[in-house]
Amino acid sequence: MDILKLSLAELKSALDSKKVTALEVVNLYLDRIEKHDKDIKAFLHVAADSARAEAKRYDDMRAKGEMVPPCAGIPIALKDLIVTKDMPTTCASLMLKDYYSAFDAKIVEELKEAGYIILGKLNMDQFAMGSSGETSYFQKTKNPWDLTKVPGGSSSGSAAAVAAHLVPVAIGSDTGGSIRQPAGYCGVVGLKPTYGRVSRRGAVAYSSSLDQLGPIAKTMEDAAFLMDTLSQHDELDPTSCAQVPDSFHKNLNANIKGLRLGLPKNYLTDDVDPEVKSAVLAAVEVYKNLGAEIVEIEMPHADVGISVYQMIANAEVSSNLAKFDGIEFGYRADTNDLNKIYSQTRGEALGVEVKKRIILGTYILQIDQYEEFYVRAMKIRSLIRQDYDNAFKKCDLIIGPTSSTPAFDFGGKSRTPMEMYLNDLYTVSLNLNGSCGVSIPCGFTKVGMPIGLQLQGDMYAEQTLFNAAHAYQNATDWHKREIL
Ligand code: GLN
């Protein structure tokens, strides 16, 4: 049995039927982390001892015939902005180096209760700001398909770790594409659930009206399996969705005859890399053969999504990150002067990209700027939402690329910030709308880099989204290509 090739459901039954022990599974992944992560650098913290102890505890319980939680022994790892009591949570920033939370995030509680074993915390762009992983204070995660290329961001470690089989599944966060874009660059599945579907309690906030946690997995089937654990109502998160779905995994249905896929007219412009374009068009053909109907739609405000996102996200950042001032959390500058504590701490411990966004956000929230920038951005956000509402009258899902290019070289786009921001063109609008979307692998470039296909759905349309992505993965084998 090749454990690395098992789906999460298969791994669960192998564990339940004692064909494999939880300790064997955990050791297999820990060995791979030890062997490969010195090159890939996906992990910021590996919790080897506690993972082995948990695995052993479940094995003993199974041996004694005791009841174990449903997913007892399945390894998982977390983007390092999800707070944990017994592991540091750094947000990849000097500001939170060695910071331990007093409580576990709601999803950590859910995962532990379901029996998942947390192998560690994963690298990311600092405070989730970036598209390449390069803004991490600690290290640059590499793309496992080509170590000279970025893995995407900001959930860089989550995507790279799953792609390199260092962990079977991971959690990321998506404020403007940070689950989907790195998943696309690393050839794995990345799901941004509907806003409120997964509790955000204990996820360090970047932009609270856009942030969403979700899975990065090898297949849509695995992502659906994990979503069954994560889609719980959280009374302590006021934005948590009260409606709890039955089971996404059980209800997966690859028969998508009659599904209407909207192809936006203005999406596949000349700015899209030709190899990405042809992979997306080939995926459209696969869908036609599966019985889907392709309808042409318009997303008239797609091109202003980035500007609106920048205004809203940065405004929220300036407020959300104000708490990192040297008093309560993490780093404190070496001074006893109160005023200096604030400025020096923030000056020393926040990265350049983070400071840039805080400054911009603070500027646009000033009284004489507020109407001009923030209020106007909120109005255009409504227009973008209208575009989605109109589109979903004509189609069930929107199909297109995840990003306009495959993974780029380190240092490449970070030299021109505008180019880096434009990288999010296809992903940010979905967060402004609040609905769900996924990136699935749909091909490789001539030099062997993965290409991501994005499917976007309506609010709470996860099941439709999962079925469509699952049907595509049943019909193709891009997700089966091996790296290491
Ligand atoms: N890449 C985007 C940015 O830099 C998205 C970040 C995210 O989704 N967290 O803001």
Short mmCIF file of C-alpha atoms and ligand atoms in Angstrom, two decimals:
data_model
loop_
_atom_site.label_atom_id
_atom_site.label_comp_id
_atom_site.label_asym_id
_atom_site.label_seq_id
_atom_site.Cartn_x
_atom_site.Cartn_y
_atom_site.Cartn_z
CA MET A 1 0.00 0.00 0.00
CA ASP A 2 1.40 3.39 -1.01
CA ILE A 3 0.15 5.66 1.76
CA LEU A 4 1.11 8.78 -0.15
CA LYS A 5 -1.34 7.88 -2.90
CA LEU A 6 -4.34 7.26 -0.64
CA SER A 7 -7.22 9.69 -0.53
CA LEU A 8 -8.14 10.95 2.95
CA ALA A 9 -11.18 8.65 2.97
CA GLU A 10 -8.98 5.69 2.02
CA LEU A 11 -6.43 6.65 4.65
CA LYS A 12 -9.20 6.79 7.23
CA SER A 13 -10.39 3.28 6.36
CA ALA A 14 -6.81 1.92 6.30
CA LEU A 15 -6.39 3.33 9.83
CA ASP A 16 -9.78 2.09 11.01
CA SER A 17 -9.16 -1.42 9.68
CA LYS A 18 -5.65 -1.35 11.21
CA LYS A 19 -3.93 -1.97 7.86
CA VAL A 20 -1.65 0.83 8.92
CA THR A 21 -1.03 2.50 12.27
CA ALA A 22 -1.30 6.22 12.90
CA LEU A 23 2.32 6.18 14.04
CA GLU A 24 3.45 4.67 10.73
CA VAL A 25 1.56 7.36 8.83
CA VAL A 26 2.88 10.20 10.97
CA ASN A 27 6.44 8.85 10.80
CA LEU A 28 6.24 8.55 7.03
CA TYR A 29 5.34 12.23 6.69
CA LEU A 30 7.80 13.38 9.37
CA ASP A 31 10.57 11.50 7.56
CA ARG A 32 9.63 13.19 4.30
CA ILE A 33 9.65 16.58 6.01
CA GLU A 34 13.09 15.87 7.39
CA LYS A 35 14.38 14.74 4.01
CA HIS A 36 12.81 17.31 1.68
CA ASP A 37 11.92 20.37 3.71
CA LYS A 38 15.49 21.59 3.95
CA ASP A 39 15.14 22.37 0.25
CA ILE A 40 11.45 23.32 0.08
CA LYS A 41 11.25 25.22 3.38
CA ALA A 42 7.49 24.93 3.74
CA PHE A 43 7.43 24.45 7.53
CA LEU A 44 8.18 27.10 10.15
CA HIS A 45 7.55 24.71 13.00
CA VAL A 46 7.41 20.90 13.03
CA ALA A 47 5.65 19.37 16.03
CA ALA A 48 7.24 15.94 15.69
CA ASP A 49 7.01 14.86 19.35
CA SER A 50 3.40 15.82 19.96
CA ALA A 51 2.38 14.34 16.58
CA ARG A 52 4.02 11.01 17.44
CA ALA A 53 2.48 11.01 20.92
CA GLU A 54 -1.01 11.68 19.52
CA ALA A 55 -0.57 8.95 16.91
CA LYS A 56 0.51 6.48 19.56
CA ARG A 57 -2.44 7.41 21.74
CA TYR A 58 -4.88 6.67 18.90
CA ASP A 59 -3.09 3.42 18.04
CA ASP A 60 -3.38 2.28 21.66
CA MET A 61 -7.07 3.17 21.72
CA ARG A 62 -7.69 1.27 18.51
CA ALA A 63 -5.72 -1.72 19.80
CA LYS A 64 -7.91 -1.78 22.91
CA GLY A 65 -11.05 -1.57 20.79
CA GLU A 66 -11.93 1.87 22.16
CA MET A 67 -13.87 4.43 20.16
CA VAL A 68 -11.63 6.91 18.34
CA PRO A 69 -12.65 10.15 16.63
CA PRO A 70 -13.64 9.74 12.95
CA CYS A 71 -10.37 10.95 11.42
CA ALA A 72 -8.03 9.70 14.14
CA GLY A 73 -4.49 9.66 12.79
CA ILE A 74 -4.80 11.75 9.61
CA PRO A 75 -1.95 14.28 9.49
CA ILE A 76 -2.56 17.92 8.65
CA ALA A 77 -0.59 21.18 8.87
CA LEU A 78 -1.67 24.80 9.34
CA LYS A 79 -0.78 28.11 7.79
CA ASP A 80 1.03 30.00 10.53
CA LEU A 81 -1.69 32.58 11.09
CA ILE A 82 -4.00 30.06 12.75
CA VAL A 83 -3.42 30.35 16.46
CA THR A 84 -2.37 27.33 18.48
CA LYS A 85 -1.79 26.93 22.20
CA ASP A 86 1.01 24.42 22.00
CA MET A 87 2.89 25.69 18.91
CA PRO A 88 4.10 29.18 18.06
CA THR A 89 2.03 31.35 15.69
CA THR A 90 4.25 33.83 13.88
CA CYS A 91 2.32 35.05 10.81
CA ALA A 92 5.84 34.78 9.31
CA SER A 93 6.70 38.08 10.99
CA LEU A 94 9.41 39.14 13.44
CA MET A 95 6.54 40.84 15.28
CA LEU A 96 5.22 37.45 16.43
CA LYS A 97 8.42 35.43 16.57
CA ASP A 98 8.02 32.93 19.44
CA TYR A 99 4.46 34.09 20.12
CA TYR A 100 2.17 31.52 21.73
CA SER A 101 -1.58 32.05 21.79
CA ALA A 102 -3.58 31.51 24.96
CA PHE A 103 -6.17 29.53 23.01
CA ASP A 104 -6.62 27.32 19.97
CA ALA A 105 -8.44 28.66 16.91
CA LYS A 106 -11.90 27.20 16.41
CA ILE A 107 -10.74 25.16 13.44
CA VAL A 108 -7.89 23.74 15.51
CA GLU A 109 -10.48 22.61 18.05
CA GLU A 110 -12.55 21.09 15.25
CA LEU A 111 -9.57 19.30 13.70
CA LYS A 112 -8.38 17.92 17.05
CA GLU A 113 -11.87 16.78 17.94
CA ALA A 114 -12.10 14.95 14.61
CA GLY A 115 -8.77 13.22 15.35
CA TYR A 116 -6.52 15.02 12.85
CA ILE A 117 -2.89 15.17 13.92
CA ILE A 118 -1.25 18.55 13.47
CA LEU A 119 2.27 18.11 12.10
CA GLY A 120 3.20 21.77 12.30
CA LYS A 121 2.87 25.32 11.06
CA LEU A 122 3.51 26.47 7.52
CA ASN A 123 5.33 29.43 6.04
CA MET A 124 3.42 32.25 4.40
CA ASP A 125 3.75 35.81 3.20
CA GLN A 126 4.05 38.05 6.24
CA PHE A 127 0.57 38.61 7.75
CA ALA A 128 -0.78 37.05 4.51
CA MET A 129 0.33 39.98 2.35
CA GLY A 130 1.95 38.87 -0.86
CA SER A 131 1.70 36.54 -3.84
CA SER A 132 5.03 34.75 -3.77
CA GLY A 133 5.96 33.89 -0.20
CA GLU A 134 8.85 36.33 -0.43
CA THR A 135 7.55 38.65 2.29
CA SER A 136 8.05 36.02 5.01
CA TYR A 137 10.52 37.25 7.62
CA PHE A 138 11.94 33.76 8.13
CA GLN A 139 12.49 31.94 4.85
CA LYS A 140 11.52 31.61 1.20
CA THR A 141 9.42 28.55 0.47
CA LYS A 142 10.34 26.99 -2.90
CA ASN A 143 8.02 25.64 -5.54
CA PRO A 144 8.49 21.84 -5.38
CA TRP A 145 8.17 21.58 -9.18
CA ASP A 146 11.16 23.86 -9.70
CA LEU A 147 13.08 25.17 -6.72
CA THR A 148 14.04 28.33 -8.60
CA LYS A 149 10.39 29.39 -8.82
CA VAL A 150 8.03 30.84 -6.22
CA PRO A 151 5.27 28.63 -4.79
CA GLY A 152 2.80 31.53 -4.90
CA GLY A 153 1.34 33.17 -1.83
CA SER A 154 0.36 33.97 0.67
CA SER A 155 -0.37 30.33 1.65
CA SER A 156 3.03 29.36 0.21
CA GLY A 157 3.96 26.66 2.71
CA SER A 158 0.50 25.06 2.64
CA ALA A 159 0.55 24.61 -1.15
CA ALA A 160 4.20 23.55 -1.36
CA ALA A 161 3.89 21.04 1.51
CA VAL A 162 0.88 19.30 -0.05
CA ALA A 163 2.45 19.30 -3.53
CA ALA A 164 5.63 17.71 -2.16
CA HIS A 165 3.68 15.14 -0.10
CA LEU A 166 5.06 16.48 3.16
CA VAL A 167 1.52 16.35 4.51
CA PRO A 168 -1.63 14.96 2.87
CA VAL A 169 -3.69 18.11 3.40
CA ALA A 170 -3.24 21.61 4.81
CA ILE A 171 -5.12 24.73 5.80
CA GLY A 172 -4.57 28.07 4.09
CA SER A 173 -6.28 31.45 4.11
CA ASP A 174 -7.62 33.44 1.18
CA THR A 175 -8.23 37.19 1.33
CA GLY A 176 -7.64 37.94 -2.32
CA GLY A 177 -6.52 34.60 -3.73
CA SER A 178 -4.01 33.28 -1.23
CA ILE A 179 -5.35 29.73 -1.27
CA ARG A 180 -6.17 29.48 -4.97
CA GLN A 181 -3.10 31.15 -6.47
CA PRO A 182 -0.43 29.08 -4.64
CA ALA A 183 -2.52 25.94 -5.23
CA GLY A 184 -2.48 26.79 -8.94
CA TYR A 185 1.28 27.40 -8.93
CA CYS A 186 2.00 24.15 -7.08
CA GLY A 187 -0.40 21.88 -8.98
CA VAL A 188 -2.77 21.11 -6.10
CA VAL A 189 -6.39 21.88 -5.20
CA GLY A 190 -7.11 25.06 -3.25
CA LEU A 191 -10.58 25.93 -2.04
CA LYS A 192 -11.82 29.30 -0.87
CA PRO A 193 -15.12 28.52 0.84
CA THR A 194 -17.99 30.99 1.03
CA TYR A 195 -17.37 33.80 3.54
CA GLY A 196 -18.57 32.53 6.91
CA ARG A 197 -18.58 28.84 5.95
CA VAL A 198 -15.49 28.15 8.06
CA SER A 199 -15.01 29.90 11.40
CA ARG A 200 -12.36 32.62 11.43
CA ARG A 201 -12.06 32.73 15.21
CA GLY A 202 -8.37 32.44 15.96
CA ALA A 203 -7.18 33.23 12.45
CA VAL A 204 -5.06 36.38 12.74
CA ALA A 205 -7.04 38.90 10.71
CA TYR A 206 -5.71 40.59 7.61
CA SER A 207 -8.90 42.00 6.10
CA SER A 208 -11.87 40.83 8.11
CA SER A 209 -14.53 41.36 5.44
CA LEU A 210 -12.54 39.28 2.91
CA ASP A 211 -10.57 36.67 4.91
CA GLN A 212 -11.56 33.04 4.63
CA LEU A 213 -9.87 29.83 5.77
CA GLY A 214 -9.97 26.75 3.58
CA PRO A 215 -8.26 23.51 2.56
CA ILE A 216 -5.36 22.86 0.22
CA ALA A 217 -5.44 19.23 -0.88
CA LYS A 218 -4.35 16.88 -3.63
CA THR A 219 -7.88 16.36 -4.93
CA MET A 220 -11.29 17.94 -4.74
CA GLU A 221 -12.48 14.77 -3.07
CA ASP A 222 -10.00 15.29 -0.22
CA ALA A 223 -10.94 18.97 0.07
CA ALA A 224 -14.62 17.99 0.37
CA PHE A 225 -13.71 15.37 2.98
CA LEU A 226 -11.91 17.97 5.10
CA MET A 227 -14.65 20.55 4.60
CA ASP A 228 -17.05 18.18 6.35
CA THR A 229 -15.02 18.77 9.51
CA LEU A 230 -14.52 22.50 8.98
CA SER A 231 -18.06 23.59 8.07
CA GLN A 232 -19.38 23.89 11.60
CA HIS A 233 -21.30 26.76 13.05
CA ASP A 234 -19.33 28.86 15.53
CA GLU A 235 -21.43 30.86 17.95
CA LEU A 236 -18.43 32.96 18.85
CA ASP A 237 -17.76 34.08 15.28
CA PRO A 238 -20.56 36.50 14.37
CA THR A 239 -19.93 35.94 10.66
CA SER A 240 -20.13 32.14 10.92
CA CYS A 241 -22.82 30.57 8.78
CA ALA A 242 -25.59 29.00 10.85
CA GLN A 243 -26.53 26.51 8.18
CA VAL A 244 -24.45 23.35 8.52
CA PRO A 245 -24.30 21.23 5.37
CA ASP A 246 -25.05 17.51 5.41
CA SER A 247 -21.83 16.07 3.92
CA PHE A 248 -20.02 17.50 0.92
CA HIS A 249 -18.00 14.32 0.61
CA LYS A 250 -20.94 11.92 0.68
CA ASN A 251 -22.87 14.04 -1.80
CA LEU A 252 -20.06 14.28 -4.37
CA ASN A 253 -21.57 13.52 -7.74
CA ALA A 254 -19.50 13.57 -10.89
CA ASN A 255 -22.50 13.64 -13.17
CA ILE A 256 -22.56 17.24 -14.31
CA LYS A 257 -24.76 16.93 -17.39
CA GLY A 258 -26.51 20.22 -18.00
CA LEU A 259 -24.25 22.23 -15.68
CA ARG A 260 -23.94 25.76 -17.04
CA LEU A 261 -20.40 27.09 -17.05
CA GLY A 262 -19.99 30.81 -17.66
CA LEU A 263 -16.95 31.92 -19.63
CA PRO A 264 -16.50 35.67 -19.18
CA LYS A 265 -15.89 37.44 -22.48
CA ASN A 266 -13.27 39.78 -21.09
CA TYR A 267 -11.27 37.17 -19.12
CA LEU A 268 -8.91 35.57 -21.60
CA THR A 269 -7.17 38.71 -22.85
CA ASP A 270 -3.76 38.93 -24.52
CA ASP A 271 -2.21 39.52 -21.10
CA VAL A 272 -2.81 35.90 -20.24
CA ASP A 273 0.16 33.63 -20.87
CA PRO A 274 -0.54 31.59 -24.07
CA GLU A 275 0.10 28.27 -22.32
CA VAL A 276 -2.33 29.18 -19.53
CA LYS A 277 -4.89 30.27 -22.09
CA SER A 278 -4.70 27.05 -24.07
CA ALA A 279 -4.86 24.89 -20.91
CA VAL A 280 -8.00 26.73 -19.78
CA LEU A 281 -9.61 26.37 -23.21
CA ALA A 282 -8.73 22.67 -23.22
CA ALA A 283 -10.45 22.34 -19.82
CA VAL A 284 -13.53 23.99 -21.30
CA GLU A 285 -13.53 21.24 -23.95
CA VAL A 286 -13.26 18.56 -21.24
CA TYR A 287 -16.33 20.07 -19.58
CA LYS A 288 -18.23 20.12 -22.86
CA ASN A 289 -17.49 16.41 -23.27
CA LEU A 290 -18.79 15.80 -19.75
CA GLY A 291 -22.10 17.34 -20.75
CA ALA A 292 -21.69 20.88 -19.43
CA GLU A 293 -23.09 23.78 -21.35
CA ILE A 294 -20.77 26.75 -21.92
CA VAL A 295 -22.42 30.16 -21.79
CA GLU A 296 -20.81 33.47 -22.52
CA ILE A 297 -21.12 35.96 -19.66
CA GLU A 298 -19.84 39.42 -18.85
CA MET A 299 -18.04 40.60 -15.73
CA PRO A 300 -17.83 44.31 -16.58
CA HIS A 301 -15.98 45.35 -13.42
CA ALA A 302 -13.41 42.55 -13.37
CA ASP A 303 -10.57 44.93 -14.20
CA VAL A 304 -11.17 47.26 -11.23
CA GLY A 305 -11.30 44.42 -8.70
CA ILE A 306 -7.65 44.92 -7.74
CA SER A 307 -8.02 48.64 -7.00
CA VAL A 308 -11.13 48.04 -4.92
CA TYR A 309 -9.44 45.16 -3.10
CA GLN A 310 -6.37 47.29 -2.34
CA MET A 311 -8.50 50.07 -0.85
CA ILE A 312 -10.70 47.85 1.29
CA ALA A 313 -8.04 45.36 2.37
CA ASN A 314 -5.53 48.05 3.29
CA ALA A 315 -8.10 50.09 5.20
CA GLU A 316 -8.97 47.00 7.23
CA VAL A 317 -5.29 46.16 7.73
CA SER A 318 -4.52 49.55 9.20
CA SER A 319 -7.10 48.83 11.86
CA ASN A 320 -6.52 45.10 12.35
CA LEU A 321 -2.76 45.38 12.75
CA ALA A 322 -2.89 48.35 15.13
CA LYS A 323 -2.83 45.88 18.01
CA PHE A 324 0.75 44.91 17.21
CA ASP A 325 2.35 47.81 19.06
CA GLY A 326 4.77 46.20 21.46
CA ILE A 327 2.41 46.21 24.42
CA GLU A 328 0.27 43.12 24.29
CA PHE A 329 1.59 40.76 21.62
CA GLY A 330 5.03 39.62 20.59
CA TYR A 331 8.03 41.82 19.83
CA ARG A 332 8.92 44.90 21.87
CA ALA A 333 11.68 47.33 20.93
CA ASP A 334 14.46 47.83 23.45
CA THR A 335 13.36 51.14 24.97
CA ASN A 336 11.49 52.40 28.02
CA ASP A 337 10.07 55.47 26.33
CA LEU A 338 6.36 54.79 25.77
CA ASN A 339 6.08 56.67 22.49
CA LYS A 340 9.18 55.04 21.17
CA ILE A 341 7.86 51.61 22.13
CA TYR A 342 5.04 51.99 19.60
CA SER A 343 6.98 53.46 16.72
CA GLN A 344 10.22 51.58 17.19
CA THR A 345 8.49 48.24 17.72
CA ARG A 346 6.42 48.62 14.56
CA GLY A 347 9.37 50.04 12.65
CA GLU A 348 11.63 47.17 13.57
CA ALA A 349 9.28 44.22 13.58
CA LEU A 350 6.90 44.67 10.64
CA GLY A 351 8.05 43.89 7.10
CA VAL A 352 8.19 46.46 4.30
CA GLU A 353 5.09 45.16 2.48
CA VAL A 354 3.09 45.18 5.71
CA LYS A 355 4.14 48.73 6.55
CA LYS A 356 3.33 49.90 3.04
CA ARG A 357 -0.19 48.57 3.31
CA ILE A 358 -0.76 49.97 6.81
CA ILE A 359 0.40 53.41 5.66
CA LEU A 360 -1.81 53.33 2.57
CA GLY A 361 -4.78 52.11 4.59
CA THR A 362 -4.29 54.78 7.24
CA TYR A 363 -4.06 57.44 4.53
CA ILE A 364 -7.27 56.47 2.76
CA LEU A 365 -9.18 56.35 6.04
CA GLN A 366 -8.30 59.97 6.88
CA ILE A 367 -11.32 62.21 7.10
CA ASP A 368 -10.63 64.13 3.90
CA GLN A 369 -9.70 61.02 1.92
CA TYR A 370 -12.35 58.66 3.21
CA GLU A 371 -15.21 59.53 0.81
CA GLU A 372 -12.91 59.68 -2.17
CA PHE A 373 -11.27 56.29 -1.65
CA TYR A 374 -12.89 54.04 0.91
CA VAL A 375 -16.54 54.90 0.31
CA ARG A 376 -16.04 54.84 -3.43
CA ALA A 377 -14.36 51.43 -3.19
CA MET A 378 -17.33 50.15 -1.18
CA LYS A 379 -19.70 51.37 -3.89
CA ILE A 380 -17.72 49.63 -6.62
CA ARG A 381 -17.66 46.52 -4.44
CA SER A 382 -21.46 46.53 -4.75
CA LEU A 383 -21.16 46.76 -8.53
CA ILE A 384 -18.81 43.77 -8.55
CA ARG A 385 -21.33 41.86 -6.46
CA GLN A 386 -24.01 42.80 -8.96
CA ASP A 387 -21.83 41.39 -11.75
CA TYR A 388 -21.73 38.08 -9.90
CA ASP A 389 -25.48 38.12 -9.24
CA ASN A 390 -26.15 38.76 -12.93
CA ALA A 391 -23.68 36.09 -13.99
CA PHE A 392 -25.25 33.47 -11.71
CA LYS A 393 -28.61 34.08 -13.34
CA LYS A 394 -27.10 32.73 -16.55
CA CYS A 395 -24.69 30.09 -15.26
CA ASP A 396 -24.00 27.84 -12.27
CA LEU A 397 -20.24 28.38 -12.12
CA ILE A 398 -17.72 30.72 -13.74
CA ILE A 399 -14.71 29.12 -15.42
CA GLY A 400 -11.35 30.77 -16.13
CA PRO A 401 -7.68 30.85 -15.16
CA THR A 402 -6.55 31.14 -11.54
CA SER A 403 -3.64 33.40 -12.49
CA SER A 404 -2.52 34.91 -15.76
CA THR A 405 0.90 33.23 -15.62
CA PRO A 406 2.45 30.09 -14.15
CA ALA A 407 4.83 30.39 -11.16
CA PHE A 408 7.52 33.00 -11.72
CA ASP A 409 11.16 33.29 -10.65
CA PHE A 410 12.19 34.58 -7.23
CA GLY A 411 12.81 38.30 -7.28
CA GLY A 412 11.02 38.54 -10.61
CA LYS A 413 7.78 40.25 -9.79
CA SER A 414 8.78 41.62 -6.42
CA ARG A 415 10.80 44.29 -8.25
CA THR A 416 7.63 45.80 -9.71
CA PRO A 417 4.89 45.84 -7.07
CA MET A 418 2.25 46.66 -9.67
CA GLU A 419 3.01 43.50 -11.59
CA MET A 420 2.77 41.51 -8.37
CA TYR A 421 -0.61 43.02 -7.52
CA LEU A 422 -1.91 42.36 -11.06
CA ASN A 423 -1.18 38.72 -10.44
CA ASP A 424 -4.33 38.67 -8.32
CA LEU A 425 -6.56 39.92 -11.14
CA TYR A 426 -8.57 36.70 -11.41
CA THR A 427 -8.87 35.93 -7.73
CA VAL A 428 -9.64 39.12 -5.78
CA SER A 429 -13.15 39.79 -7.08
CA LEU A 430 -14.46 36.55 -5.61
CA ASN A 431 -13.45 37.68 -2.11
CA LEU A 432 -15.21 41.01 -2.70
CA ASN A 433 -18.30 39.00 -3.61
CA GLY A 434 -17.87 36.63 -0.67
CA SER A 435 -18.77 33.43 -2.51
CA CYS A 436 -16.78 30.21 -3.06
CA GLY A 437 -14.15 29.23 -5.61
CA VAL A 438 -11.50 26.64 -6.26
CA SER A 439 -8.28 26.22 -8.20
CA ILE A 440 -7.59 22.78 -9.67
CA PRO A 441 -4.64 21.68 -11.79
CA CYS A 442 -5.50 21.74 -15.52
CA GLY A 443 -2.17 21.21 -17.24
CA PHE A 444 1.54 21.91 -17.29
CA THR A 445 3.70 24.30 -19.28
CA LYS A 446 6.38 22.99 -21.64
CA VAL A 447 8.96 23.40 -18.89
CA GLY A 448 6.81 21.42 -16.48
CA MET A 449 5.13 24.06 -14.30
CA PRO A 450 1.53 23.47 -13.19
CA ILE A 451 -1.36 25.58 -14.47
CA GLY A 452 -4.46 26.30 -12.37
CA LEU A 453 -8.06 26.35 -13.53
CA GLN A 454 -10.41 28.45 -11.45
CA LEU A 455 -14.07 27.68 -10.92
CA GLN A 456 -16.11 30.30 -9.08
CA GLY A 457 -19.48 29.65 -7.49
CA ASP A 458 -22.30 31.55 -5.86
CA MET A 459 -22.81 32.02 -2.11
CA TYR A 460 -23.02 28.59 -0.40
CA ALA A 461 -22.79 26.81 -3.78
CA GLU A 462 -19.96 24.60 -2.52
CA GLN A 463 -21.61 21.33 -3.52
CA THR A 464 -22.03 22.42 -7.14
CA LEU A 465 -18.44 23.63 -7.15
CA PHE A 466 -17.12 20.39 -5.64
CA ASN A 467 -19.09 18.22 -8.06
CA ALA A 468 -17.79 20.14 -11.08
CA ALA A 469 -14.18 20.05 -9.91
CA HIS A 470 -14.48 16.39 -8.94
CA ALA A 471 -15.95 15.51 -12.36
CA TYR A 472 -13.00 17.22 -14.05
CA GLN A 473 -10.50 15.35 -11.88
CA ASN A 474 -12.22 12.06 -12.64
CA ALA A 475 -11.85 12.77 -16.34
CA THR A 476 -8.23 13.99 -16.29
CA ASP A 477 -5.04 13.03 -14.52
CA TRP A 478 -3.15 16.29 -14.09
CA HIS A 479 -3.41 15.88 -10.31
CA LYS A 480 -1.66 12.51 -10.49
CA ARG A 481 1.65 13.78 -11.91
CA GLU A 482 4.59 13.03 -9.61
CA ILE A 483 7.31 15.44 -8.48
CA LEU A 484 9.77 13.88 -6.10
N1 GLN B 1 -1.86 38.16 -3.07
C1 GLN B 1 -2.86 38.98 -2.48
C2 GLN B 1 -2.22 40.11 -1.71
O1 GLN B 1 -1.06 40.26 -1.80
C3 GLN B 1 -3.80 38.17 -1.68
C4 GLN B 1 -3.40 37.93 -0.28
C5 GLN B 1 -4.31 36.99 0.45
O2 GLN B 1 -5.26 36.43 -0.10
N2 GLN B 1 -4.07 36.84 1.73
O3 GLN B 1 -2.86 40.83 -1.03
#
